CSV table of C-alpha atoms in Angstrom, one decimal:
chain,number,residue,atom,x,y,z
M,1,UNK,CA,33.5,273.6,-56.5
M,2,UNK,CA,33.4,270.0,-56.9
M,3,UNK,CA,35.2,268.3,-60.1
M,4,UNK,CA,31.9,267.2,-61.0
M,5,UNK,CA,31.0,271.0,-61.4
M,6,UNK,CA,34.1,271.7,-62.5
M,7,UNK,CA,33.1,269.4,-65.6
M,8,UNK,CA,30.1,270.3,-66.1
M,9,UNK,CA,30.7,273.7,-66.2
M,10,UNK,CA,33.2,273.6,-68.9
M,11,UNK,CA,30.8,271.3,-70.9
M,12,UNK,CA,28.3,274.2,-71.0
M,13,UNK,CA,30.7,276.4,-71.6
M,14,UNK,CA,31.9,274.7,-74.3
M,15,UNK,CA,28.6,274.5,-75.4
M,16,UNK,CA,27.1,278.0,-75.0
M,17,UNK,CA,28.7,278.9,-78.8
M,18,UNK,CA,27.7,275.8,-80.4
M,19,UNK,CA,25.4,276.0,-83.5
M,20,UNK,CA,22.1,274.5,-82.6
M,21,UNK,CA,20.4,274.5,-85.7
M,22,UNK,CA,18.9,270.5,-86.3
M,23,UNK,CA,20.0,268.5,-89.0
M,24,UNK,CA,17.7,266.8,-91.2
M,25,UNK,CA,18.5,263.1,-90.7
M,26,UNK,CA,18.2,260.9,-93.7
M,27,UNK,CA,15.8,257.5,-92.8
M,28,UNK,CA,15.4,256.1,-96.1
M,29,UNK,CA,16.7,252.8,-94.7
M,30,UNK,CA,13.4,252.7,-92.8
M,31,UNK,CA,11.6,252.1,-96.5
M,32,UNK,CA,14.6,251.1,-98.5
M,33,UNK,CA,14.1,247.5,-100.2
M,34,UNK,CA,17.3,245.4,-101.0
M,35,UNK,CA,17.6,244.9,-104.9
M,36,UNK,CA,17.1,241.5,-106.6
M,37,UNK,CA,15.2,238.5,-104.9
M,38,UNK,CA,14.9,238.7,-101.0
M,39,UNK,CA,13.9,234.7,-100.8
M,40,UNK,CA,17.8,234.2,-102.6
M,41,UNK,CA,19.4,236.9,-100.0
M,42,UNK,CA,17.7,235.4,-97.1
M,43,UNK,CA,18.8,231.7,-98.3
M,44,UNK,CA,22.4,233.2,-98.4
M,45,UNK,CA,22.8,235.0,-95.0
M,46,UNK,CA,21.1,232.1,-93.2
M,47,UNK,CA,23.9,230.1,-94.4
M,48,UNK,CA,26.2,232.9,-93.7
M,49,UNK,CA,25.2,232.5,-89.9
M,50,UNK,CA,25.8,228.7,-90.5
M,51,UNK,CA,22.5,227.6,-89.7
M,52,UNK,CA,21.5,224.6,-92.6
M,53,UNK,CA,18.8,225.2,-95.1
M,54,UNK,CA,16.6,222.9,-97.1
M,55,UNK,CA,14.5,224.3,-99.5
M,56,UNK,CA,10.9,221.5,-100.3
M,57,UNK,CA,8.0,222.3,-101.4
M,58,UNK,CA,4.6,221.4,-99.1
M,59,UNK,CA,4.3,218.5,-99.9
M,60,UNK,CA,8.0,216.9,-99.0
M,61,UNK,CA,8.5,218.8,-95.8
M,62,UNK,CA,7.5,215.1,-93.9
M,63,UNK,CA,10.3,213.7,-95.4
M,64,UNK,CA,12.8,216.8,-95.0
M,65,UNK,CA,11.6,216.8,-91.7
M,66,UNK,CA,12.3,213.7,-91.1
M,67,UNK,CA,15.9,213.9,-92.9
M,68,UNK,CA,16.4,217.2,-90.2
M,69,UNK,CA,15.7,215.3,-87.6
M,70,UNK,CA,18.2,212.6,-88.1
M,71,UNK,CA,18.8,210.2,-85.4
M,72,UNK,CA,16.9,212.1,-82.9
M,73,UNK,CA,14.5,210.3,-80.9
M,74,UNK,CA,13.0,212.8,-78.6
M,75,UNK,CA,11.4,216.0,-80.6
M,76,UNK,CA,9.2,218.5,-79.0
M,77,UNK,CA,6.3,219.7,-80.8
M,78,UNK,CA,4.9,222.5,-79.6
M,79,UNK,CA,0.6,222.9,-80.3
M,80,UNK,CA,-0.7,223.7,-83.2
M,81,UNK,CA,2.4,222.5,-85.6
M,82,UNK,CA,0.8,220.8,-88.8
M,83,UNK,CA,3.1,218.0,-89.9
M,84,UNK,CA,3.4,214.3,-88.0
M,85,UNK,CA,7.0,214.3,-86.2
M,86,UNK,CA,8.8,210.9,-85.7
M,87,UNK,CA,9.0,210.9,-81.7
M,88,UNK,CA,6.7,213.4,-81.2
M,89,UNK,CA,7.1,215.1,-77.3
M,90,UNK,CA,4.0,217.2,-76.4
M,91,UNK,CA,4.4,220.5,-74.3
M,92,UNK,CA,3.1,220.1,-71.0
M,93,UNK,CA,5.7,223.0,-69.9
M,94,UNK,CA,8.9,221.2,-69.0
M,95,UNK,CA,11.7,222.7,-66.5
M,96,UNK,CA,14.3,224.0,-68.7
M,97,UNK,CA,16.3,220.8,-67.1
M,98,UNK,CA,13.7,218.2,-68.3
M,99,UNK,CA,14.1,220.5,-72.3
M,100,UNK,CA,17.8,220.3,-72.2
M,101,UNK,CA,17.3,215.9,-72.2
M,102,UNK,CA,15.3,216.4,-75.5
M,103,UNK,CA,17.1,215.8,-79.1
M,104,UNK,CA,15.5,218.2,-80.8
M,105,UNK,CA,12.4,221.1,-81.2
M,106,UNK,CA,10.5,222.2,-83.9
M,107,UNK,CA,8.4,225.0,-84.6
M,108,UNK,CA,6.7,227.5,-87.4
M,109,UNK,CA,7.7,230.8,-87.5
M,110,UNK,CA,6.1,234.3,-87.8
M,111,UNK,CA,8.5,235.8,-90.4
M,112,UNK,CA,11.8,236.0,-91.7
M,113,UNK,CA,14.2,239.2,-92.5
M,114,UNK,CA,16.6,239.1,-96.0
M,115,UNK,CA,18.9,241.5,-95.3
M,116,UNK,CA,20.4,239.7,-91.6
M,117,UNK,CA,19.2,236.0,-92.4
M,118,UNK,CA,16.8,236.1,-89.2
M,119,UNK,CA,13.9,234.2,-88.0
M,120,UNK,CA,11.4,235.3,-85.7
M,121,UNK,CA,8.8,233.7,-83.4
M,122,UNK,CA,6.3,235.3,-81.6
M,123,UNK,CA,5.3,232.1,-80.1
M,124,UNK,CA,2.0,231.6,-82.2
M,125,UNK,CA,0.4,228.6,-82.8
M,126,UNK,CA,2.6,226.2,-83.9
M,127,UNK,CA,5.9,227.8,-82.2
M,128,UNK,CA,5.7,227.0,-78.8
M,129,UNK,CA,6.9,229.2,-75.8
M,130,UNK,CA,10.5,231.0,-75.7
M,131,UNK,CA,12.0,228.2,-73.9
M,132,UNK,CA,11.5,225.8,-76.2
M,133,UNK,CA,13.8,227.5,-78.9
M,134,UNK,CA,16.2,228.1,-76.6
M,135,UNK,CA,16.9,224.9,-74.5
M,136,UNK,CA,17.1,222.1,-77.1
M,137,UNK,CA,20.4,221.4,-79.1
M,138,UNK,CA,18.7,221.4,-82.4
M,139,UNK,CA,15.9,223.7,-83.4
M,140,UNK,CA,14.4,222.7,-86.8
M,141,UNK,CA,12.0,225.6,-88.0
M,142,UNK,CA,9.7,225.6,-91.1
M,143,UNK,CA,9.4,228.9,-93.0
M,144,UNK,CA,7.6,229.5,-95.9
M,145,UNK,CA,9.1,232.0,-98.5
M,146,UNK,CA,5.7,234.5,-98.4
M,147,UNK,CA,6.7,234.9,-94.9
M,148,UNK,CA,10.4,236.4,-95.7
M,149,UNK,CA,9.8,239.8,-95.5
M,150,UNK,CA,12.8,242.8,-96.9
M,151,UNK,CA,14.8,244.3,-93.8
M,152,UNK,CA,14.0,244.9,-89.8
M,153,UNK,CA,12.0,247.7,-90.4
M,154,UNK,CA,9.4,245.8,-92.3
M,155,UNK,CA,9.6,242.7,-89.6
M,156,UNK,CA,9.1,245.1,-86.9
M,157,UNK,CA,6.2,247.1,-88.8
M,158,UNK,CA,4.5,243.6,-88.9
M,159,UNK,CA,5.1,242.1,-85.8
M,160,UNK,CA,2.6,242.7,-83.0
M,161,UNK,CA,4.4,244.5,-80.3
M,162,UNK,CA,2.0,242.9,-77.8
M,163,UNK,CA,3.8,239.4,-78.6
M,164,UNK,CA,7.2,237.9,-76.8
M,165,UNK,CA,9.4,237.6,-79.7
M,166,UNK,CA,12.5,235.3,-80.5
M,167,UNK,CA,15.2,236.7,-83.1
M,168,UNK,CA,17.5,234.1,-84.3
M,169,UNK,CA,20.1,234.4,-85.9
M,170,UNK,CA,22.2,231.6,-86.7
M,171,UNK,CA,22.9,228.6,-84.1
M,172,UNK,CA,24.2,230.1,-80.5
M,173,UNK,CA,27.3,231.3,-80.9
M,174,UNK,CA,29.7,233.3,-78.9
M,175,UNK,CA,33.3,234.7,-79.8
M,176,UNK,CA,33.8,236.0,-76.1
M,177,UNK,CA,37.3,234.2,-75.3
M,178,UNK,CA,39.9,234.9,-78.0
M,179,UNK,CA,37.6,235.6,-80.8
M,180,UNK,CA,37.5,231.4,-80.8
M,181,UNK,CA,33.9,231.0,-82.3
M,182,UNK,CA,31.8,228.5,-80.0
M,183,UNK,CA,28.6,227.3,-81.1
M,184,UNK,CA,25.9,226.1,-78.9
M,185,UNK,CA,26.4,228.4,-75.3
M,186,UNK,CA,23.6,229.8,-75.1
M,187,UNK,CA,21.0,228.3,-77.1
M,188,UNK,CA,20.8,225.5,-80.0
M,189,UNK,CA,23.9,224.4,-81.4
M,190,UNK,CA,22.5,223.4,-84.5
M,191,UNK,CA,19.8,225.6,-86.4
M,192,UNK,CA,18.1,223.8,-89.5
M,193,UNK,CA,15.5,225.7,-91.4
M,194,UNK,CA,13.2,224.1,-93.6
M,195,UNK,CA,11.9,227.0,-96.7
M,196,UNK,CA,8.9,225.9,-98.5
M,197,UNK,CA,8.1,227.6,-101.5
M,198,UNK,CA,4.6,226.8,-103.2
């Protein structure tokens, strides 16, 4: 008999008493909605995650926009994103190489979540392709509050599953060597997000 049998064996074994019966499991947190106002909680765990919020109305988002930006010089702008952008850069599907010599990206997004502070693109109009969000060292994204929806399971009940999708949480950030937080390894270092309430 080999050990692996040897394990196995006492595994069933162990198992041949064992009560069976199935446990209901609870899933309220599939419908559960967090108390209180889910455009505040979102606004609090964004900055939790240290990303940077500005909260305009539709008609200031040029110049909050343009206050995001800051000195950058070189924005991408993917197609279908409604607002003028000083130093526009059009898509015409860059090397990741040619995205990384860029200032700065902006995009729309498809929704937000409250309850983790999270954006999510599916790369609609307006949001560009997955690259984009990822290669540039600031990512400025403009969010209205209709589009912050409770918790995950909502987001994922309204996202199409047919679409790539890009959950961000926070700049890139990893605590991998000595718990030392480092921003900016893997993605944008700097994560700015512009909510417009009506």
């Amino acid at each position: 008999m080999s050990a692996r049998e040897e394990i196995l064996g006492r595994v069933r074994s162990a198992l041949a008493s064992a009560d069976r019966t199935e446990s209901p499991v609870p899933r309220d947190y599939r419908t559960a909605v967090p108390p209180g106002d889910i455009v505040a909680l979102f606004a609090e765990r964004l900055v939790d995650y240290r990303a940077e919020l500005t909260r305009c109305t539709p008609d200031s988002v040029p110049a909050a926009l343009a206050a995001a930006l800051g000195p950058a010089s070189a924005v991408l702008v993917p197609d279908g994103f409604p607002w003028q952008v000083p130093g526009a850069v059009a898509d015409t599907g860059q090397t990741p190489v040619e995205l990384d010599r860029l200032d700065a990206v902006v995009t729309l997004a498809a929704l937000a979540i409250a309850t983790t502070g999270t954006i999510v693109l599916d790369h609609g109009p307006g949001q560009g392709r997955r690259a984009v969000s990822l290669v540039p060292d600031l990512h400025v994204c403009v969010l209205r509050t209709d589009q912050i929806v409770p918790g995950v399971p909502q987001a994922v009940a309204a996202l199409s599953p047919d679409r790539p999708q890009t959950w961000i949480s926070g700049p890139s950030a990893t605590s991998d060597i000595e718990l030392d937080r480092v921003e900016g390894v893997h993605g944008p270092r700097t994560l700015h997000v512009l909510l417009v309430s009506p």
